[in-house]
Amino acid sequence: MKWLPQIKTSEVMHFQEQPLDPSFFSEGSEDFRNKAKHICQYCAKPFTCHSKLLRHVRVHTGEKPFQCDVCSKSFNQKETLKIHSARQHNIFIL
C-alpha cells in the first residue's frame, strides 16, 4: 500500500481560494466538454444530462427537498435519504 505524505492543515488550499478554471471539471477530455450541453450557473461545471445539473445546483442553493418521515432531517439527494433511513431507522425505501 502506498503511503501519502502528511499534510498540515495550514498547507491545505481551499477550493474558494483558487481561481475557478472550468477545465478542472473536464471529466478528463475535451470530447466530454463538447458533449456537455448543461453548464452550472454558479461554478461552470459542465453536465451532459439536465437532471444531473439540477441535482448539482442543490449544492450551491442549499435546497434539500427530500425529508425523512421519521426524524424530519432533510437531504439534497433521494439516495442520501434512502441511506439515512436504512442506517438510522432500519427502513428500506425502494
Tab-separated table of N, CA and C in Angstrom:
chain	number	residue	atom	x	y	z
A	1	MET	N	0.842	-1.185	0.000
A	1	MET	CA	0.000	0.000	0.000
A	1	MET	C	0.885	1.246	0.000
A	2	LYS	N	0.589	2.178	-0.836
A	2	LYS	CA	1.367	3.405	-0.945
A	2	LYS	C	0.912	4.393	0.129
A	3	TRP	N	1.850	4.923	0.880
A	3	TRP	CA	1.536	5.887	1.936
A	3	TRP	C	1.606	7.294	1.395
A	4	LEU	N	0.653	8.108	1.772
A	4	LEU	CA	0.619	9.500	1.353
A	4	LEU	C	1.305	10.358	2.397
A	5	PRO	N	2.005	11.408	1.983
A	5	PRO	CA	2.667	12.280	2.954
A	5	PRO	C	1.645	13.009	3.822
A	6	GLN	N	2.044	13.291	5.040
A	6	GLN	CA	1.181	14.042	5.951
A	6	GLN	C	1.124	15.502	5.499
A	7	ILE	N	-0.068	16.069	5.494
A	7	ILE	CA	-0.257	17.461	5.093
A	7	ILE	C	-0.759	18.235	6.299
A	8	LYS	N	-0.065	19.321	6.592
A	8	LYS	CA	-0.509	20.168	7.691
A	8	LYS	C	-1.753	20.926	7.269
A	9	THR	N	-2.631	21.187	8.214
A	9	THR	CA	-3.870	21.904	7.919
A	9	THR	C	-3.576	23.239	7.254
A	10	SER	N	-2.514	23.908	7.680
A	10	SER	CA	-2.191	25.218	7.118
A	10	SER	C	-1.739	25.137	5.666
A	11	GLU	N	-1.335	23.940	5.208
A	11	GLU	CA	-0.867	23.778	3.837
A	11	GLU	C	-1.995	23.459	2.863
A	12	VAL	N	-3.166	23.127	3.368
A	12	VAL	CA	-4.278	22.764	2.510
A	12	VAL	C	-4.890	24.017	1.901
A	13	MET	N	-4.991	24.046	0.580
A	13	MET	CA	-5.592	25.191	-0.090
A	13	MET	C	-7.062	24.889	-0.308
A	14	HIS	N	-7.915	25.731	0.138
A	14	HIS	CA	-9.346	25.528	-0.004
A	14	HIS	C	-9.786	25.882	-1.407
A	15	PHE	N	-10.851	25.245	-1.856
A	15	PHE	CA	-11.370	25.441	-3.208
A	15	PHE	C	-11.656	26.914	-3.485
A	16	GLN	N	-12.221	27.625	-2.509
A	16	GLN	CA	-12.607	29.012	-2.716
A	16	GLN	C	-11.393	29.923	-2.913
A	17	GLU	N	-10.201	29.489	-2.478
A	17	GLU	CA	-9.016	30.322	-2.592
A	17	GLU	C	-8.401	30.280	-3.990
A	18	GLN	N	-8.821	29.325	-4.807
A	18	GLN	CA	-8.258	29.181	-6.137
A	18	GLN	C	-9.163	29.846	-7.169
A	19	PRO	N	-8.577	30.453	-8.191
A	19	PRO	CA	-9.434	30.971	-9.266
A	19	PRO	C	-10.108	29.796	-9.973
A	20	LEU	N	-11.357	29.983	-10.339
A	20	LEU	CA	-12.131	28.911	-10.958
A	20	LEU	C	-11.685	28.686	-12.392
A	21	ASP	N	-11.345	27.469	-12.699
A	21	ASP	CA	-10.950	27.079	-14.043
A	21	ASP	C	-11.913	25.992	-14.512
A	22	PRO	N	-12.805	26.306	-15.454
A	22	PRO	CA	-13.785	25.316	-15.903
A	22	PRO	C	-13.173	24.017	-16.416
A	23	SER	N	-11.921	24.045	-16.901
A	23	SER	CA	-11.300	22.813	-17.377
A	23	SER	C	-11.031	21.842	-16.234
A	24	PHE	N	-11.058	22.341	-14.987
A	24	PHE	CA	-10.909	21.483	-13.811
A	24	PHE	C	-11.998	20.423	-13.787
A	25	PHE	N	-13.170	20.737	-14.330
A	25	PHE	CA	-14.308	19.834	-14.322
A	25	PHE	C	-14.464	19.096	-15.643
A	26	SER	N	-13.409	18.915	-16.375
A	26	SER	CA	-13.497	18.422	-17.745
A	26	SER	C	-13.814	16.948	-17.873
A	27	GLU	N	-13.830	16.195	-16.769
A	27	GLU	CA	-14.024	14.758	-16.825
A	27	GLU	C	-12.943	14.123	-17.698
A	28	GLY	N	-11.810	14.796	-17.804
A	28	GLY	CA	-10.658	14.193	-18.455
A	28	GLY	C	-10.552	14.344	-19.960
A	29	SER	N	-11.527	14.912	-20.616
A	29	SER	CA	-11.391	15.004	-22.060
A	29	SER	C	-12.128	16.212	-22.636
A	30	GLU	N	-11.588	16.710	-23.721
A	30	GLU	CA	-12.236	17.811	-24.428
A	30	GLU	C	-13.530	17.326	-25.070
A	31	ASP	N	-13.573	16.048	-25.437
A	31	ASP	CA	-14.768	15.462	-26.028
A	31	ASP	C	-15.950	15.562	-25.067
A	32	PHE	N	-15.704	15.329	-23.772
A	32	PHE	CA	-16.768	15.449	-22.771
A	32	PHE	C	-17.302	16.875	-22.739
A	33	ARG	N	-16.402	17.860	-22.735
A	33	ARG	CA	-16.829	19.270	-22.697
A	33	ARG	C	-17.659	19.628	-23.921
A	34	ASN	N	-17.333	19.056	-25.061
A	34	ASN	CA	-18.092	19.333	-26.274
A	34	ASN	C	-19.503	18.756	-26.204
A	35	LYS	N	-19.670	17.631	-25.518
A	35	LYS	CA	-20.976	16.990	-25.387
A	35	LYS	C	-21.807	17.615	-24.274
A	36	ALA	N	-21.165	18.285	-23.338
A	36	ALA	CA	-21.868	18.861	-22.193
A	36	ALA	C	-22.672	20.066	-22.646
A	37	LYS	N	-23.974	19.928	-22.610
A	37	LYS	CA	-24.864	21.000	-23.055
A	37	LYS	C	-25.396	21.821	-21.880
A	38	HIS	N	-25.215	21.326	-20.674
A	38	HIS	CA	-25.779	21.976	-19.488
A	38	HIS	C	-24.640	22.419	-18.575
A	39	ILE	N	-24.580	23.712	-18.290
A	39	ILE	CA	-23.495	24.293	-17.507
A	39	ILE	C	-24.058	24.909	-16.230
A	40	CYS	N	-23.412	24.625	-15.100
A	40	CYS	CA	-23.838	25.199	-13.830
A	40	CYS	C	-23.604	26.702	-13.843
A	41	GLN	N	-24.628	27.460	-13.485
A	41	GLN	CA	-24.531	28.922	-13.478
A	41	GLN	C	-23.683	29.436	-12.316
A	42	TYR	N	-23.423	28.592	-11.325
A	42	TYR	CA	-22.660	29.005	-10.151
A	42	TYR	C	-21.163	28.742	-10.283
A	43	CYS	N	-20.798	27.584	-10.876
A	43	CYS	CA	-19.376	27.220	-10.919
A	43	CYS	C	-18.875	26.804	-12.300
A	44	ALA	N	-19.740	26.824	-13.288
A	44	ALA	CA	-19.400	26.498	-14.681
A	44	ALA	C	-19.073	25.027	-14.908
A	45	LYS	N	-19.450	24.151	-14.000
A	45	LYS	CA	-19.226	22.720	-14.195
A	45	LYS	C	-20.162	22.216	-15.288
A	46	PRO	N	-19.628	21.492	-16.280
A	46	PRO	CA	-20.461	21.006	-17.384
A	46	PRO	C	-21.130	19.663	-17.081
A	47	PHE	N	-22.338	19.480	-17.627
A	47	PHE	CA	-23.080	18.230	-17.479
A	47	PHE	C	-23.687	17.852	-18.814
A	48	THR	N	-23.724	16.564	-19.106
A	48	THR	CA	-24.350	16.094	-20.342
A	48	THR	C	-25.844	15.870	-20.142
A	49	CYS	N	-26.285	15.762	-18.904
A	49	CYS	CA	-27.676	15.470	-18.601
A	49	CYS	C	-28.266	16.578	-17.716
A	50	HIS	N	-29.412	17.103	-18.101
A	50	HIS	CA	-30.047	18.205	-17.371
A	50	HIS	C	-30.393	17.809	-15.936
A	51	SER	N	-30.824	16.571	-15.730
A	51	SER	CA	-31.199	16.141	-14.377
A	51	SER	C	-29.997	16.128	-13.434
A	52	LYS	N	-28.820	15.790	-13.955
A	52	LYS	CA	-27.616	15.812	-13.127
A	52	LYS	C	-27.224	17.244	-12.774
A	53	LEU	N	-27.458	18.163	-13.689
A	53	LEU	CA	-27.218	19.579	-13.390
A	53	LEU	C	-28.150	20.045	-12.280
A	54	LEU	N	-29.428	19.696	-12.369
A	54	LEU	CA	-30.389	20.111	-11.338
A	54	LEU	C	-29.986	19.562	-9.968
A	55	ARG	N	-29.534	18.313	-9.928
A	55	ARG	CA	-29.073	17.714	-8.674
A	55	ARG	C	-27.853	18.469	-8.142
A	56	HIS	N	-26.928	18.813	-9.038
A	56	HIS	CA	-25.713	19.531	-8.649
A	56	HIS	C	-26.006	20.930	-8.114
A	57	VAL	N	-26.932	21.636	-8.725
A	57	VAL	CA	-27.251	23.016	-8.330
A	57	VAL	C	-27.693	23.086	-6.865
A	58	ARG	N	-28.283	22.013	-6.361
A	58	ARG	CA	-28.706	21.991	-4.951
A	58	ARG	C	-27.532	22.168	-3.999
A	59	VAL	N	-26.332	21.798	-4.425
A	59	VAL	CA	-25.138	22.016	-3.606
A	59	VAL	C	-24.949	23.512	-3.366
A	60	HIS	N	-25.190	24.308	-4.382
A	60	HIS	CA	-25.000	25.755	-4.282
A	60	HIS	C	-26.171	26.453	-3.593
A	61	THR	N	-27.391	26.003	-3.864
A	61	THR	CA	-28.576	26.692	-3.341
A	61	THR	C	-28.924	26.272	-1.922
A	62	GLY	N	-28.449	25.093	-1.519
A	62	GLY	CA	-28.780	24.588	-0.190
A	62	GLY	C	-30.153	23.937	-0.112
A	63	GLU	N	-30.819	23.790	-1.246
A	63	GLU	CA	-32.142	23.161	-1.270
A	63	GLU	C	-32.030	21.695	-0.850
A	64	LYS	N	-32.930	21.265	0.023
A	64	LYS	CA	-32.971	19.879	0.491
A	64	LYS	C	-34.420	19.390	0.427
A	65	PRO	N	-34.853	18.938	-0.750
A	65	PRO	CA	-36.267	18.589	-0.948
A	65	PRO	C	-36.685	17.214	-0.425
A	66	PHE	N	-35.740	16.387	0.022
A	66	PHE	CA	-36.082	15.033	0.474
A	66	PHE	C	-35.999	14.976	1.993
A	67	GLN	N	-37.152	14.767	2.646
A	67	GLN	CA	-37.223	14.807	4.093
A	67	GLN	C	-37.574	13.442	4.673
A	68	CYS	N	-36.898	13.082	5.759
A	68	CYS	CA	-37.159	11.830	6.457
A	68	CYS	C	-38.493	11.941	7.192
A	69	ASP	N	-39.364	10.960	6.997
A	69	ASP	CA	-40.678	10.959	7.655
A	69	ASP	C	-40.582	10.672	9.151
A	70	VAL	N	-39.488	10.073	9.583
A	70	VAL	CA	-39.331	9.699	10.983
A	70	VAL	C	-38.767	10.851	11.815
A	71	CYS	N	-37.648	11.430	11.364
A	71	CYS	CA	-36.970	12.445	12.183
A	71	CYS	C	-36.948	13.834	11.559
A	72	SER	N	-37.521	13.986	10.389
A	72	SER	CA	-37.632	15.267	9.679
A	72	SER	C	-36.304	15.837	9.182
A	73	LYS	N	-35.235	15.055	9.198
A	73	LYS	CA	-33.974	15.528	8.642
A	73	LYS	C	-34.116	15.600	7.117
A	74	SER	N	-33.527	16.625	6.509
A	74	SER	CA	-33.666	16.835	5.063
A	74	SER	C	-32.353	16.567	4.334
A	75	PHE	N	-32.502	16.170	3.068
A	75	PHE	CA	-31.355	15.817	2.244
A	75	PHE	C	-31.516	16.410	0.850
A	76	ASN	N	-30.384	16.646	0.183
A	76	ASN	CA	-30.452	17.222	-1.160
A	76	ASN	C	-30.555	16.158	-2.256
A	77	GLN	N	-30.350	14.873	-1.902
A	77	GLN	CA	-30.500	13.793	-2.871
A	77	GLN	C	-31.345	12.665	-2.278
A	78	LYS	N	-32.153	12.067	-3.105
A	78	LYS	CA	-33.033	10.994	-2.653
A	78	LYS	C	-32.215	9.796	-2.161
A	79	GLU	N	-31.124	9.513	-2.837
A	79	GLU	CA	-30.283	8.379	-2.450
A	79	GLU	C	-29.730	8.558	-1.042
A	80	THR	N	-29.380	9.771	-0.668
A	80	THR	CA	-28.872	10.038	0.673
A	80	THR	C	-29.962	9.811	1.713
A	81	LEU	N	-31.200	10.167	1.386
A	81	LEU	CA	-32.336	9.891	2.278
A	81	LEU	C	-32.515	8.383	2.457
A	82	LYS	N	-32.384	7.621	1.371
A	82	LYS	CA	-32.517	6.169	1.449
A	82	LYS	C	-31.461	5.566	2.377
A	83	ILE	N	-30.231	6.024	2.232
A	83	ILE	CA	-29.143	5.527	3.078
A	83	ILE	C	-29.405	5.885	4.541
A	84	HIS	N	-29.808	7.114	4.793
A	84	HIS	CA	-30.127	7.572	6.156
A	84	HIS	C	-31.235	6.709	6.763
A	85	SER	N	-32.303	6.505	6.021
A	85	SER	CA	-33.445	5.732	6.529
A	85	SER	C	-33.045	4.307	6.886
A	86	ALA	N	-32.211	3.713	6.043
A	86	ALA	CA	-31.774	2.337	6.293
A	86	ALA	C	-30.861	2.254	7.516
A	87	ARG	N	-29.907	3.163	7.614
A	87	ARG	CA	-28.932	3.100	8.707
A	87	ARG	C	-29.497	3.573	10.050
A	88	GLN	N	-30.274	4.623	10.026
A	88	GLN	CA	-30.746	5.217	11.272
A	88	GLN	C	-32.055	4.637	11.777
A	89	HIS	N	-32.918	4.222	10.860
A	89	HIS	CA	-34.268	3.804	11.263
A	89	HIS	C	-34.640	2.393	10.814
A	90	ASN	N	-33.713	1.698	10.161
A	90	ASN	CA	-33.963	0.350	9.618
A	90	ASN	C	-35.194	0.322	8.712
A	91	ILE	N	-35.374	1.392	7.961
A	91	ILE	CA	-36.458	1.499	6.992
A	91	ILE	C	-35.807	1.508	5.603
A	92	PHE	N	-36.209	0.580	4.756
A	92	PHE	CA	-35.617	0.467	3.441
A	92	PHE	C	-36.586	0.980	2.385
A	93	ILE	N	-36.190	2.056	1.705
A	93	ILE	CA	-37.009	2.697	0.682
A	93	ILE	C	-36.575	2.170	-0.678
A	94	LEU	N	-37.538	1.814	-1.487
A	94	LEU	CA	-37.220	1.322	-2.835
A	94	LEU	C	-37.134	2.443	-3.824
